[in-house]
């Protein structure tokens, strides 16, 4: 018992110091007390009636009178108190009745003990004891009544004619008795109250337990989170309402015995249990459960163990994350997949590639990386529209995916570029044979709105670990191989070899050197005349780029072809050439030299630039040169690749401003006739390969003739390129070719030699 509890009791009486508390204590024991004092009064009346009957034997003796009236009084007061006690409602009233009984009873018994019988002595000692022990009054009244009763008893027994010799002994005995009884009452009071307090505390604890259990029960029932209580073996104990709603039924309704049956993968339950045993609880255990209608839901389970009645239970709370997972999946797919083909995009490919390499390294496997570029995609888009382009890409993606196994990855890197990671232990031979099948599959015609489209592709292959081990390097290797496949004429595969890297590196160095050459003005135009085969007149010149290399001397375009192929450099070199040519024309004009029309070559890469015509004309006009004095030479490759609308727009801009358009190297490309009709071409330049053998090779002669006929019928001027001999010139003249260009008349010359050349005139006779 704690100190505070004992301190709440008075040290002597053992009652509560706080009257309120004491009143509660008394009130609680009141029914018991009423029963007790009623019994006391009845016993008192009954015993004294018996004593009265027994006293009848003293009838006639002087004491009989006293005894009879005293006994009657005792009986009467006992009965009166019995009835008064029945009417009492509170402890105070009951106490008053008890006190009245005690004092009147004491006085009456005081008379009775004057008989000095042995029984009287017993009563003298017994009555105070009864008052202390059997009458439940408050401590102070117990003491007061006990002492008062003792005094009355002594007085009755000794006075008036009693034997006084024992008086001191009697008083001492009485004092001892009172003290002992006071101690007993005090102790009993204390114990009674402590017991009551303990009872109260226990009752309170029980109430609190019951309340908290009720609260937990209602919380368990009503909490909107599905909660399931099971034994360790999985057998069910309880489901809350949310769990019933979540699963769509109770376990009884479903007729299942174990929670294990809810798991879509029952072994997940074993994992859940092992975490629970190891850590005592699980926080975010993710699994899939099956509900009553058979649907699968993704859930997070937070579980904890608890023990009650010697048995271990598990309570689990479920959080349904199906919608969240679906949303996450949607977000992830949008961020990691190409929306058109639903293939992984570049970002996801990077991750998968790194992972595949790590696995290959771990398992000591090889792995192949294929970079695929669809050859004709741009023309499909241009010719058949974007719908066809999209459908084509989707079909190619589908075919690629079908070709590879489920562990392999097919991704779209963008545009018409795809990539495949082949996980199988890859050898160069095995991969090449796979790629061969793949190219055949892609080539299989694809029908789109009655159009048959055939997909041709170039493929670059790099193999881990043979070619490299780092992802970025392997990608670079595959890219170099792809570049080489394209350079070899597309529609084929190339496997990486270290020389490719050297070639590209050389190209990169070259590009850098050419850039420097442009800024240092080392790229210069050389001019080759175009002559009239019949009159010998010089009708103009073709400007041909030369690199005035500081160490290697004068270099022809074949040594710096990259300058015309690189998208950015071709624009820079092109601008530089136009500027130099325009400056030369202005200078000749200022010297009064009539140089005729000057042609400049435009590369396909340069032609891809939308602002080409505008910039060209701007430079020419700024130099004060009339665009009518200019010509552009383009090859048929300009028509491939870009949309016909773009080509038509640029050519129209040139044409409208008076710049002539010549189709260079005619006869070496494709689909020439369509282009001649479609675009505003003024001149056709027969490629020098046909001129070279024109005298001896009937096929070349036939082609030259055909082109000359074509020029006539389309009303275009035809110029023969690369005329080196008189014989060739004669042939051309005989077949009606009006113009020629070639070393027979003059090699390309620097600008400074043009004026003297024009003054000198042609050395050869025409
Ligand atoms: P192209 O436009 O067909 O130029 C004619 C080429 O034939 C020139 O070669 C010229 O030197 C060469 N040639 C002329 N007459 C004869 C001959 O009788 N016999 C032989 N064997 N060859 C002859 P070059 O200057 O080496 O130019 C090669 C190609 O480089 C040009 O072919 C043109 O396509 C391109 N090119 C030259 N300069 C430029 C330029 O400034 N821009 C662009 N984009 N391309 C240029
Ligand atoms: Mg040319
Ligand atoms: Mg040419």
XYZ file of C-alpha atoms and ligand atoms in Angstrom, residues 542 601 633 635 664-666 685-688 721, ligand 3:
13
model
C 32.254 26.355 -111.936
C 28.133 23.443 -105.649
C 24.818 22.777 -108.778
C 23.089 16.360 -107.052
C 25.149 17.737 -111.270
C 26.560 14.257 -111.880
C 23.401 13.352 -113.772
C 25.436 18.104 -116.157
C 26.280 14.645 -117.593
C 28.539 12.881 -115.128
C 32.140 12.567 -116.204
C 31.620 17.191 -117.519
Mg 29.888 16.799 -111.500
